[in-house]
XYZ file of C-alpha atoms in Angstrom:
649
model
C -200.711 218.243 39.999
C -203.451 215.238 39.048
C -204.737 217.870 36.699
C -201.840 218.436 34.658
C -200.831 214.148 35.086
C -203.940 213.524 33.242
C -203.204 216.047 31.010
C -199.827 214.707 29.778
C -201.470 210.842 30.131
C -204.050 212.280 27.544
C -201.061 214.679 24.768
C -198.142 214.230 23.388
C -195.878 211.447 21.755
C -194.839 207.642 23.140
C -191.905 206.328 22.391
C -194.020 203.995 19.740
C -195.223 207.210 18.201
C -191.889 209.036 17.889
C -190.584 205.639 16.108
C -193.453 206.126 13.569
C -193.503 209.440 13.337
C -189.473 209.882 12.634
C -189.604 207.199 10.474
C -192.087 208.034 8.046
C -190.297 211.404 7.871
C -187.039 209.925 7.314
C -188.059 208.010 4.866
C -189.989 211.053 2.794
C -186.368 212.869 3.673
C -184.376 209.917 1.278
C -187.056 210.416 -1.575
C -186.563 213.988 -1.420
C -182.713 213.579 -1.745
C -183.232 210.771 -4.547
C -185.528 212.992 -6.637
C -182.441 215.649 -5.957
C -179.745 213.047 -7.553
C -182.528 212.653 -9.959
C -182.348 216.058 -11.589
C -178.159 216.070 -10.779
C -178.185 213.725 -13.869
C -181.182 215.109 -16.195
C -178.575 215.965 -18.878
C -177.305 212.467 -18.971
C -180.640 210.668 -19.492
C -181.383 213.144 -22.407
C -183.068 211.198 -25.030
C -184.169 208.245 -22.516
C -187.172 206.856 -23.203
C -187.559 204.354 -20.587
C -190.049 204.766 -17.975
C -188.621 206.439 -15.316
C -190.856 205.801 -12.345
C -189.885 202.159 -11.355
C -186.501 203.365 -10.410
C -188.466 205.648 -8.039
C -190.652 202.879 -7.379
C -187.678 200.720 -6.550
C -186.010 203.463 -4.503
C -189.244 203.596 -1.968
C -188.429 199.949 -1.863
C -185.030 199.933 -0.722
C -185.409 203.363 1.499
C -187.894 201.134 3.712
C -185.927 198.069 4.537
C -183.052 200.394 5.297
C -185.798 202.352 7.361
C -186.891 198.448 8.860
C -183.098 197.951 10.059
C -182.939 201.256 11.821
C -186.255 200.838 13.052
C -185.915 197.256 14.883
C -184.326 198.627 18.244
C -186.196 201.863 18.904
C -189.485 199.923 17.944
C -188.930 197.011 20.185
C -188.231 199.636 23.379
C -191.218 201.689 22.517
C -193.713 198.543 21.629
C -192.235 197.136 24.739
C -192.913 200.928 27.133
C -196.687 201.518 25.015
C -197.789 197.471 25.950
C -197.054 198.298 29.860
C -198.218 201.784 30.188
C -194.526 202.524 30.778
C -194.110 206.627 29.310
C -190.967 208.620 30.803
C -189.218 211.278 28.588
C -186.070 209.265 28.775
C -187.321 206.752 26.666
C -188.444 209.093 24.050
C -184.955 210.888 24.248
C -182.949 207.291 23.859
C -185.267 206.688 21.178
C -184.308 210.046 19.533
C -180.948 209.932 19.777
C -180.867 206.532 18.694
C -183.077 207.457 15.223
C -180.368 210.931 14.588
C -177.481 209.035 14.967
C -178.867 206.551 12.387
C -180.327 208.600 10.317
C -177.606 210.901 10.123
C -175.540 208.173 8.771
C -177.950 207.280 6.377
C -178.452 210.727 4.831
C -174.936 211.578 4.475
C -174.687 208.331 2.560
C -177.939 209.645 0.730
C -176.533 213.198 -0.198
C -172.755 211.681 -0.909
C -174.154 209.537 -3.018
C -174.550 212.291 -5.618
C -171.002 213.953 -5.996
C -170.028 210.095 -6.018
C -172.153 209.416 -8.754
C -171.193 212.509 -11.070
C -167.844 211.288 -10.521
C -167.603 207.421 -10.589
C -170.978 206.802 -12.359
C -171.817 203.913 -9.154
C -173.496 203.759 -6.711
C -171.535 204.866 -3.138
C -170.091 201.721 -2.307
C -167.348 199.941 0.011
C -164.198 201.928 -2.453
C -164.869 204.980 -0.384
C -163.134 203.054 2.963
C -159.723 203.361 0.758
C -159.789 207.324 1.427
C -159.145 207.061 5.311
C -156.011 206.082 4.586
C -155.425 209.041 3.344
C -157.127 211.435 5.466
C -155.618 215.107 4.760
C -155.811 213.904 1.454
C -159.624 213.023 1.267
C -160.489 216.143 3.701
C -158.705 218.552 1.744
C -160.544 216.942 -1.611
C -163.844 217.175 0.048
C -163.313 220.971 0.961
C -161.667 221.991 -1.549
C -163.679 220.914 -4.384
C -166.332 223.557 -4.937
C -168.835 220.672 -6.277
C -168.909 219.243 -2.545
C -169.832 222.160 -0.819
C -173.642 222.814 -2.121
C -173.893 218.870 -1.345
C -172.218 219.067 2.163
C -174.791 222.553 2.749
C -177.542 220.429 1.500
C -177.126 217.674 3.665
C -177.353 220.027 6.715
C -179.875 221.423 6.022
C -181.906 218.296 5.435
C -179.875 217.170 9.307
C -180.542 220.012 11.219
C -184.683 219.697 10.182
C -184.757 216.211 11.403
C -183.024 216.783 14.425
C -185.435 219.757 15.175
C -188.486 217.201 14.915
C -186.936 214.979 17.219
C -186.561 217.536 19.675
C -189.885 218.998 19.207
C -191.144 215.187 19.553
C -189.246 214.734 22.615
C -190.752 217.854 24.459
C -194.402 216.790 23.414
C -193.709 212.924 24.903
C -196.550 212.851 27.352
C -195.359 211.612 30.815
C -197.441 209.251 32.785
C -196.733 210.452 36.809
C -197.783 207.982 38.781
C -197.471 205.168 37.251
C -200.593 203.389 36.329
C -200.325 199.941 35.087
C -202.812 198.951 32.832
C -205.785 196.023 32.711
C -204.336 192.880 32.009
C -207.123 192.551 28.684
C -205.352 196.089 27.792
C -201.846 194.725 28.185
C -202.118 191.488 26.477
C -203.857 193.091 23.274
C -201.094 195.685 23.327
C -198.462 193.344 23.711
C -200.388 191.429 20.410
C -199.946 194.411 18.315
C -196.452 195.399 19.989
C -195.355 191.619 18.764
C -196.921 192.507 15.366
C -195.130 195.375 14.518
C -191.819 193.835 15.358
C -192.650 190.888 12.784
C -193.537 193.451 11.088
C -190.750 195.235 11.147
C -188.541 192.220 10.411
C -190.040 191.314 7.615
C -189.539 194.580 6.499
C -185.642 194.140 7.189
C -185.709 190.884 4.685
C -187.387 193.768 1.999
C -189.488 190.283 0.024
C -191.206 187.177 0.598
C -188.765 185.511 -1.961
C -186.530 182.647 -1.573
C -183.896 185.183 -1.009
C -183.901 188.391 0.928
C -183.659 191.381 -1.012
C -180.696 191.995 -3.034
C -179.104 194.820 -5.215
C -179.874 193.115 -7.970
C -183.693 194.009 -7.143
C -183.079 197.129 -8.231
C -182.477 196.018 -11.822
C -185.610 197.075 -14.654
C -184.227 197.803 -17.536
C -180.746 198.475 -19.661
C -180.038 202.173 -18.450
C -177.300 201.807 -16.018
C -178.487 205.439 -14.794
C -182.304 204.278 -13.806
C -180.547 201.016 -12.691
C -178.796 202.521 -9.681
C -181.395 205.732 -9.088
C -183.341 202.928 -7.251
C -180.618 201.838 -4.544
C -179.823 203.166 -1.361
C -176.890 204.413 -1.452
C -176.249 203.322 2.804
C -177.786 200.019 1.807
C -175.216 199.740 -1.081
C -172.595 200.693 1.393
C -173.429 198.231 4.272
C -173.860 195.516 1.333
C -170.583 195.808 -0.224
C -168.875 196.563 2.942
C -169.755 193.109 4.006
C -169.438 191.421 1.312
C -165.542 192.493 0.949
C -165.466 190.780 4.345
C -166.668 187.466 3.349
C -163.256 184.816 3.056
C -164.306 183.943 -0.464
C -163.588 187.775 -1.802
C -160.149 188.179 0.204
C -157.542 188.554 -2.314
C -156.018 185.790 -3.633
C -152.047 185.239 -3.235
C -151.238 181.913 -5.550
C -148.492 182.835 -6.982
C -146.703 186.209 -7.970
C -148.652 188.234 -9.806
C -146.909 189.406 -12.837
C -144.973 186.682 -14.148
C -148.760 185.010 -13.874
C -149.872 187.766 -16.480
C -146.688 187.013 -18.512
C -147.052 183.023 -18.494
C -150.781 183.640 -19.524
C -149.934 186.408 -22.113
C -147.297 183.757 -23.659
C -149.267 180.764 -23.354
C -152.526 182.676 -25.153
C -150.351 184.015 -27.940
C -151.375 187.242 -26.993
C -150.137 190.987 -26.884
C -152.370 192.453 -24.453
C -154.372 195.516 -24.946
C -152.900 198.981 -23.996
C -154.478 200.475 -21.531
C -156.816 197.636 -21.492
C -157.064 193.546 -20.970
C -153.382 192.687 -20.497
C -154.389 189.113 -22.041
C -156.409 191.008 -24.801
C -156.261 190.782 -28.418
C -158.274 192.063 -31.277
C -159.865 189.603 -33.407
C -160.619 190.683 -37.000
C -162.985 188.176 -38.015
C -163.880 186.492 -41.264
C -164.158 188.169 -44.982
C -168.201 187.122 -44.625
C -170.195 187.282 -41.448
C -172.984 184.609 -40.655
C -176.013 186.512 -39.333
C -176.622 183.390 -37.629
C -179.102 183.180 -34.099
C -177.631 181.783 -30.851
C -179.296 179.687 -28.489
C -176.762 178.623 -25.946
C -178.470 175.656 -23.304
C -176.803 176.034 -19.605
C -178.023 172.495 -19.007
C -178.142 172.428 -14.732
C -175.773 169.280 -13.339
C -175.087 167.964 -16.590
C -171.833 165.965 -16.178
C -170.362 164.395 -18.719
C -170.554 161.046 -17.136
C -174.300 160.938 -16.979
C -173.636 160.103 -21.142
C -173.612 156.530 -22.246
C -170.158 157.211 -24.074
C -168.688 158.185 -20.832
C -170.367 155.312 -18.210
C -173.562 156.794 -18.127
C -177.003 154.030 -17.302
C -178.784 155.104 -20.453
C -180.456 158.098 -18.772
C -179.659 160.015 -22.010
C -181.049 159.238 -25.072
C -181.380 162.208 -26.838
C -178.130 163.515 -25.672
C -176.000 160.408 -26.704
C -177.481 161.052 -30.206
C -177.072 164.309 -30.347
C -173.079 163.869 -29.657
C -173.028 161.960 -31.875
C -174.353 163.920 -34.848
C -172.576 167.240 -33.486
C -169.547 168.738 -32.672
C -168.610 167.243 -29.746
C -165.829 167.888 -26.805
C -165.337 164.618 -24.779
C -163.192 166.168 -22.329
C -164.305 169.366 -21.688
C -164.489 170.911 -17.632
C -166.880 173.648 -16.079
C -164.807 176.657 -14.831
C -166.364 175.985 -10.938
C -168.928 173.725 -9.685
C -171.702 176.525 -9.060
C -174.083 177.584 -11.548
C -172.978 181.143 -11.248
C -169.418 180.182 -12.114
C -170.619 178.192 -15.112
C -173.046 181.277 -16.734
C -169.172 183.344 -16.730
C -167.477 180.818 -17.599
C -169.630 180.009 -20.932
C -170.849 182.981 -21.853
C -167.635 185.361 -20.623
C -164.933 183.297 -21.166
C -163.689 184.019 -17.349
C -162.421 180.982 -14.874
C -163.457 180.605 -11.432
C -161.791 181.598 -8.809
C -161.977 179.048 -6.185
C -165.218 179.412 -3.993
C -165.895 182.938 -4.725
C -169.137 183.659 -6.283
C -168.302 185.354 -9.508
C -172.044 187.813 -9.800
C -173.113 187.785 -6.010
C -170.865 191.088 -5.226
C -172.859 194.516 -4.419
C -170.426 196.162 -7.643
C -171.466 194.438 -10.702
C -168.261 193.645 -12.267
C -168.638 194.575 -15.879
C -166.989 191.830 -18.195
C -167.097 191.650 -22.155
C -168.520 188.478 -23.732
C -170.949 186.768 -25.931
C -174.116 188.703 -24.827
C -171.764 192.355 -24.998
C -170.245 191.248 -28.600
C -173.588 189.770 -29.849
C -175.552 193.673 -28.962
C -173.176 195.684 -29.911
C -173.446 193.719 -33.152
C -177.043 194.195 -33.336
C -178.372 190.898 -32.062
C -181.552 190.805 -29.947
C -180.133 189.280 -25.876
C -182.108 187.370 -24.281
C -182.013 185.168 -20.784
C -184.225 182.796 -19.324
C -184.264 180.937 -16.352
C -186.801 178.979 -14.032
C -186.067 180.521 -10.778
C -186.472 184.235 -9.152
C -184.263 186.947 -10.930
C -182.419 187.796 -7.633
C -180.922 184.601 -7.280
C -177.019 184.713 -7.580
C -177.879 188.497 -8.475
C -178.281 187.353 -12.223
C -180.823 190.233 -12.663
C -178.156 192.794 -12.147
C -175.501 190.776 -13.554
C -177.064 189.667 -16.598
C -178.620 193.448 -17.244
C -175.384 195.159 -16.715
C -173.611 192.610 -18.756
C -175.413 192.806 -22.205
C -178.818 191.064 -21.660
C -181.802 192.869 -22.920
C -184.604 190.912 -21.627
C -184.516 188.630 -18.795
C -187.088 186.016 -18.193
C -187.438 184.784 -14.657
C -190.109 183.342 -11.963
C -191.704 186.616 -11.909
C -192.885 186.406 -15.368
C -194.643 183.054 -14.697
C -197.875 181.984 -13.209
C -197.407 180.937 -9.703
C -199.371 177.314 -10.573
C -196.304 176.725 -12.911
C -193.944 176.554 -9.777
C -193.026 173.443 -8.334
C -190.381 174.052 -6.106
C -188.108 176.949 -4.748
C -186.549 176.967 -7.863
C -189.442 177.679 -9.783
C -190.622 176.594 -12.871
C -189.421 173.272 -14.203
C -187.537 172.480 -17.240
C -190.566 171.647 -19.815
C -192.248 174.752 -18.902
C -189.428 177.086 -19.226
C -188.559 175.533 -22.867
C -192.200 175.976 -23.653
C -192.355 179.844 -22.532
C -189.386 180.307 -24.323
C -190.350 178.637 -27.800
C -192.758 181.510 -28.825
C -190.480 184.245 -27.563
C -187.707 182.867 -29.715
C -189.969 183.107 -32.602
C -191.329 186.454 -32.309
C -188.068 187.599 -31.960
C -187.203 185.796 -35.323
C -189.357 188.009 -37.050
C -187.313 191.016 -36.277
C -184.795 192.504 -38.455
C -181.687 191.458 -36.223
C -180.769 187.824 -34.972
C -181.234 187.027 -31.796
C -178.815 185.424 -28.700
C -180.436 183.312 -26.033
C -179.594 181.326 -23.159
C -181.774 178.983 -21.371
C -180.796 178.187 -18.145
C -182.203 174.498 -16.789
C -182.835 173.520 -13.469
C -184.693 170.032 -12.942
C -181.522 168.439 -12.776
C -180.860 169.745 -8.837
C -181.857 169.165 -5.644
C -185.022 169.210 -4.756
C -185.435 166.622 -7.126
C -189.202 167.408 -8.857
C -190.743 165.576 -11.626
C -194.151 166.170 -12.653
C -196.506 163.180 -12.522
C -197.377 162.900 -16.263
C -193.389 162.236 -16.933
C -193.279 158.252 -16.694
C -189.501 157.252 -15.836
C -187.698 153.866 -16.657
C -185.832 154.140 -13.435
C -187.332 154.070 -9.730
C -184.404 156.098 -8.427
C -185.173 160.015 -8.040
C -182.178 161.262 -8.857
C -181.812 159.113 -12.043
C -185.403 159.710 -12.970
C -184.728 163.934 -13.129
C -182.023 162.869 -15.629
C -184.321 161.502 -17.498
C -186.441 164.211 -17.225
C -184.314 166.849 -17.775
C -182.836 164.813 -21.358
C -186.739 164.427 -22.519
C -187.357 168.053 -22.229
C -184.250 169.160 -24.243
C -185.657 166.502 -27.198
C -189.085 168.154 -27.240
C -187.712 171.577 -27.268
C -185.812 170.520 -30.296
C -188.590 168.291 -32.125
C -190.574 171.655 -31.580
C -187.560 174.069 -32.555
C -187.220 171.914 -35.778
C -190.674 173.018 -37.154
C -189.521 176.604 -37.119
C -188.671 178.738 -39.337
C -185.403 180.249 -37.533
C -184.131 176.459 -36.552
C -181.754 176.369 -39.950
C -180.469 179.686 -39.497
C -179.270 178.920 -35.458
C -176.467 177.556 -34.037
C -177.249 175.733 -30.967
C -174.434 175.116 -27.822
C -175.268 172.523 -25.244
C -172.911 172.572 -21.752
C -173.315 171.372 -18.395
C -173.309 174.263 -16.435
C -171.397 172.097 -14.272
C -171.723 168.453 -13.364
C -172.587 166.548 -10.011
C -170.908 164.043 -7.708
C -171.506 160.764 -9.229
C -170.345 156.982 -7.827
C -166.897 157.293 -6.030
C -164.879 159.696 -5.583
C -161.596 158.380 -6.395
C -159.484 161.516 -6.040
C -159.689 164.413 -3.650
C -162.258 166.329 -5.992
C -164.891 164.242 -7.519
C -163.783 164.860 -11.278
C -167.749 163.889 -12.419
C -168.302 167.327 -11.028
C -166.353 169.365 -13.349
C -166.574 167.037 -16.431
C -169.075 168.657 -18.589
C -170.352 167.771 -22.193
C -170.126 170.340 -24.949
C -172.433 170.238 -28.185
C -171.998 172.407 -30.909
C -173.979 171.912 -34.486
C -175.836 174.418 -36.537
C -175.225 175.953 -40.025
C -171.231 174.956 -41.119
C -170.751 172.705 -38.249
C -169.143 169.834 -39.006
C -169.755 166.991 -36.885
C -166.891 165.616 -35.081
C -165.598 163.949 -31.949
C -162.969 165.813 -30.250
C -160.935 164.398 -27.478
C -158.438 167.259 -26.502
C -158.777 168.357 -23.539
C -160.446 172.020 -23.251
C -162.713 174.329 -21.231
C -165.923 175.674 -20.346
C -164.394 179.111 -21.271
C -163.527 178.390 -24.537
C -167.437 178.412 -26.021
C -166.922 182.651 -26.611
C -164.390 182.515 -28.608
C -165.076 179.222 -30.389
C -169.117 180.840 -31.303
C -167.712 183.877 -32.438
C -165.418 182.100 -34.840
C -168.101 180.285 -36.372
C -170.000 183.517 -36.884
C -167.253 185.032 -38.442
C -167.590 188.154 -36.422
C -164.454 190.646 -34.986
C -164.587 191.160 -31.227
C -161.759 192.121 -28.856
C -161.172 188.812 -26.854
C -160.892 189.586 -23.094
C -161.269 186.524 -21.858
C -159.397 183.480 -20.888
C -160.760 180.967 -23.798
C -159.257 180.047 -26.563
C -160.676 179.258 -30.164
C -161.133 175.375 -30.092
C -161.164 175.455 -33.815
C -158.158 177.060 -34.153
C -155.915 176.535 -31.145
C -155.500 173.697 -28.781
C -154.883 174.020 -24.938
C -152.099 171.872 -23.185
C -154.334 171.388 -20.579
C -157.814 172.255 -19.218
C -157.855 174.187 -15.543
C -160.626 174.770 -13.241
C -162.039 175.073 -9.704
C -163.871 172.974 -7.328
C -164.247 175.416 -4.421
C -161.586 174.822 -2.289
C -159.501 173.467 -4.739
C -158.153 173.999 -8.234
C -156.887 171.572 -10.395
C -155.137 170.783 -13.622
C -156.048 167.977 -16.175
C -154.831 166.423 -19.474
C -154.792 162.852 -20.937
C -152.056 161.878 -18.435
C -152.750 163.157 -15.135
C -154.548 165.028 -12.445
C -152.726 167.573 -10.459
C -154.663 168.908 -7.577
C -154.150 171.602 -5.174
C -155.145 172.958 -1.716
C -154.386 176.672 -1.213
C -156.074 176.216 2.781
C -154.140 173.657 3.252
C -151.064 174.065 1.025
C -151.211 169.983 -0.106
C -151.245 168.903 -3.848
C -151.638 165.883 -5.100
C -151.008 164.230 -8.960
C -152.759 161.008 -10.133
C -152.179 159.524 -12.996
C -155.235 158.841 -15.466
C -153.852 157.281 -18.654
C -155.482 154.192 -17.073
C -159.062 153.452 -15.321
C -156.969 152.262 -12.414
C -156.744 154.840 -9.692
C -152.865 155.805 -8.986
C -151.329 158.372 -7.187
C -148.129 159.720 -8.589
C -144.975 161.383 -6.921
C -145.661 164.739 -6.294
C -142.395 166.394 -6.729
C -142.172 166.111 -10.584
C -141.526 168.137 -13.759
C -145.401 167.188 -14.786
C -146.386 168.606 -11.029
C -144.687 171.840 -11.619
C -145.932 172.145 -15.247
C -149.660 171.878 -14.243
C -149.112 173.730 -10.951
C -147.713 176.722 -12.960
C -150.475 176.345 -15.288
C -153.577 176.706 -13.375
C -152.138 179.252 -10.853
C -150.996 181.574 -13.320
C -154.355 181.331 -14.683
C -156.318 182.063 -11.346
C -154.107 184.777 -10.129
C -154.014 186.546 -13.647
C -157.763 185.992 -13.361
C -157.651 187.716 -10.078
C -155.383 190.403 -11.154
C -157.757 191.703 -13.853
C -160.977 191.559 -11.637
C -159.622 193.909 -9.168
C -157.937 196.098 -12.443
C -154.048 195.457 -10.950
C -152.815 193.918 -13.755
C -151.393 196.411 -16.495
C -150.305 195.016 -20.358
């Protein structure tokens, strides 16, 4: 009996070995099934010429953290029995069933994944929970459609192999009978590895040493939607979605009823609607001539409005007082949220916020048509930069999906050039992007940019070398932020490409400045707007109008025809009675005689009047109340309506 104890002390797996062991396996098991989707789709990358292994790369990527999440129990009980000396078969059998379950889950995600593809063209995502509902249905679809069989075959095959190495695991686990505990030196540098591991293994779980964990978004290289997705896991997609569907922010939004919303918005645009399209859609045709103009567009981070010395502002701005003054300028003109995400839609797509929710955080990439869509399919070279990590907000994904060519982020820049979680600061981001710009000037297309800022927000980082009037921090980043934009342009000027651009300049959204008078702080939302380039004509305008306005407005001036989508108007053309936006929680209404704000949480509204500097609250219950209430709800819920596709023309 000692004979064959020292035997099975000496052969055999742990419970730490089966963990790495089943693992490893598991994970060359979800490379095998992605190189399988792979060739599902050969015929529709035909022709591809971009590189093909990142998305591979990528997938390896992504098949480990979801291998780090499944790991973190089984490891922690095996680490835990391997540090004591502790070996029974029952922990290798917990462990075992523990890893099958899981990884049963995760390869029938893997192998759905492909049928789902070929069908959808996404990634498996949260949409598949709406099929329980119907559960003859869905069964009878899944065994009924020839396609699903080979898959449904193929994933038991790939089940029943990894279940047989977990049972030929758990019959080699080597049994220590008696127990034996070990030297307390063997223990405590067990228990040091055993506690490595687990970090380890967490770290794993977070998938990057990033600001943020890892994202979908990370999956992101290059403009093939195909190659795009290849790289994701399709249970990691799942969980991701899933969850995010949960959060309150992405619960649907009930503001008002639904249709007449479409039809107020419909009659208020002037528009037809699309069939079987945009119900607020309507096809542009453009001018006889078409400027082949460039487009820089300048998300300037925290800009309000009232940091200007024309609106109040301490003289922090220089370069932009002058500048609105020798451009097309929009006094009164209000971000579509207060988050930077918000305010990249908003601009460039032309689509309001809605409330708190984040509008390119969700797992399924919403697919919207604006500036950057319009400008490539019209030949124009798309281009993004931005000081921070690509992942952030998902902009990688977003942006890619969404008609950006070339994204310039963190990554791209020299770790010495970061001076804060945010990354690089505002001078060095204008001065990466100057020679970019030019090279691409040289091409035989124009090219679209946007230059995303970031100085302007918390933490607060200026370099040393900038000397600032004021000894206030978050007045001398203003400062900062203004004397970048006027080097960018002294530099711009001396290019060859400067006459031939037309330049917009918007607060991505502003920032909470003096007192708040009102239940929103208004300096948050008020944004300025400069326009000027070739046939601008300079000009102070003092209607009020909106963030999403600048797609339609650009493409005027270019003279180009586009189906308009979106929400804005053409400020050169039309006029709105009103501008509308978001501040989280709220959502509000404003024109040159009041205020109207609302509370959906707490279903309160308020109305101030603002023809005067004097703060004054106004009766609620008026016509004026129920003009702007109407206005900016019907806006939001259309705006919801067409994100989740309910609304029809």
């Amino acid at each position: 009996m000692e004979k064959r104890n020292n035997r099975s002390r000496r052969t055999g797996f742990g419970a730490l070995g089966l963990c790495v062991v089943a693992s490893v396996v598991a994970l060359c098991l979800m490379s095998v099934v992605r190189v399988v989707f792979y060739f599902s789709q050969h015929t529709a990358l035909a022709g591809e010429t971009t590189a093909v292994w990142p998305a591979f790369v990528r997938g390896v990527w992504f098949d480990a953290v979801v291998m780090c999440y499944v790991l973190i129990v089984p490891l922690a009980v095996g680490a835990t029995c391997w540090a004591l000396g502790y070996e029974r078969r029952w922990t290798a059998r917990a462990v075992a069933w523990w890893m099958g379950a899981c990884y049963g889950l995760v390869l029938m995600a893997c192998v759905a994944n492909i049928p789902y593809f070929d069908y959808f063209r996404r990634t498996l995502n949260n949409s598949i929970w709406q099929w329980f509902a119907y559960p003859e249905q869905t069964l009878g679809m899944v065994t009924g459609e020839g396609t699903w069989v080979k898959w449904i075959a193929f994933y038991v095959l790939l089940l029943l192999a990894y279940v047989l190495l977990l049972w030929w695991m758990v019959r080699k686990t080597k049994v220590a009978v008696p127990y034996v505990r070990p030297e307390r030196k063997v223990m405590l540098l067990r228990a040091l590895v055993s506690a490595g591991l687990i970090g380890l293994c967490i770290f794993g779980m977070r998938g990057r040493t990033g600001y943020n964990p890892i994202k979908i978004s990370a999956a992101y290289y290059c403009n093939n939607p195909l190659l795009n997705q290849l790289g994701l896991n399709p249970a990691f997609c799942l969980l991701r979605t899933t969850l995010d569907a949960l959060r309150p922010e992405n619960r649907a939004l009930h503001l008002t009823d639904e249709a007449r919303a479409v039809a107020d918005v419909k009659r208020w645009l002037h528009r037809p609607g699309i069939s079987g399209g945009s119900p607020i859609g309507v096809r542009v045709a453009g001018a006889d001539s078409i400027k082949k103009l460039n487009v820089v567009v300048v998300l300037m981070e925290s800009m309000s409005a009232n940091l200007l010395s024309r609106h109040g502002g301490r003289g922090l701005t220089p370069f932009l007082d002058s500048l609105s003054s020798t451009s097309l300028y929009f006094s009164n003109c209000y971000s579509a949220g207060n988050h930077t995400n918000q305010g990249i839609v908003g601009a460039l797509y032309g689509f309001p916020a809605i409330l708190k929710r984040n509008a390119m955080k969700g797992s399924n990439v919403p697919l919207y048509a604006g500036l950057p869509t319009v400008l490539q399919a019209a030949g124009y070279q798309t281009m993004f930069f931005m000081t921070h990590e690509s992942q952030y907000d998902n902009m990688n994904a977003f942006l890619r999906t969404n008609g950006f060519a070339s994204i310039y982020a963190q990554e791209d820049y020299p770790r010495r050039a970061r001076i804060s979680h945010f990354g690089v600061p505002d001078d060095y981001l204008f001065q990466f992007a100057l020679p970019r710009l030019g090279e691409a000037a040289k091409g035989q297309q124009p090219f679209f940019a946007t230059l995303l800022t970031i100085s302007n927000h918390p933490p607060y980082a200026v370099p040393p070398s900038f000397k600032a009037r004021s000894t206030k921090a978050e007045e001398q980043v203003v400062e900062y932020a203004d004397d970048c934009l006027r080097n960018f342009f002294m530099q711009a000027r001396q290019q060859p490409w400067y006459s031939n651009t037309l330049f917009v300049l918007v607060g991505d959204h502003g920032k909470r400045l003096g007192e708040t008078r009102y239940e929103v702080s208004e300096s948050f939302n008020h944004v300025p707007l400069i326009i000027f380039g070739p046939g601008v004509e300079p000009q102070l305008r003092t209607d009020f109008c909106c963030q999403i306005d600048i797609m339609p407005t650009v493409l005027h001036l270019l003279g180009l025809p586009y189906t308009n989508e979106s929400f804005g108007i053409d400020l050169l053309a039309e006029r709105r009675p009103a501008a509308f936006y978001s501040a989280d929680a709220v959502v509000c209404a404003h024109d040159s005689a009041a205020l109207y704000i609302y509370n959906p949480e707490a279903e309160r509204e308020f109305l101030y009047d603002v023809s005067t500097p004097a703060f004054h609250p106004l009766a609620a219950h008026t016509a004026r109340t129920r003009q702007l209430r109407r206005y900016v709800l019907a806006n939001l819920q259309a705006a919801e309506a067409m994100t989740r596709g309910k609304a029809q023309p």
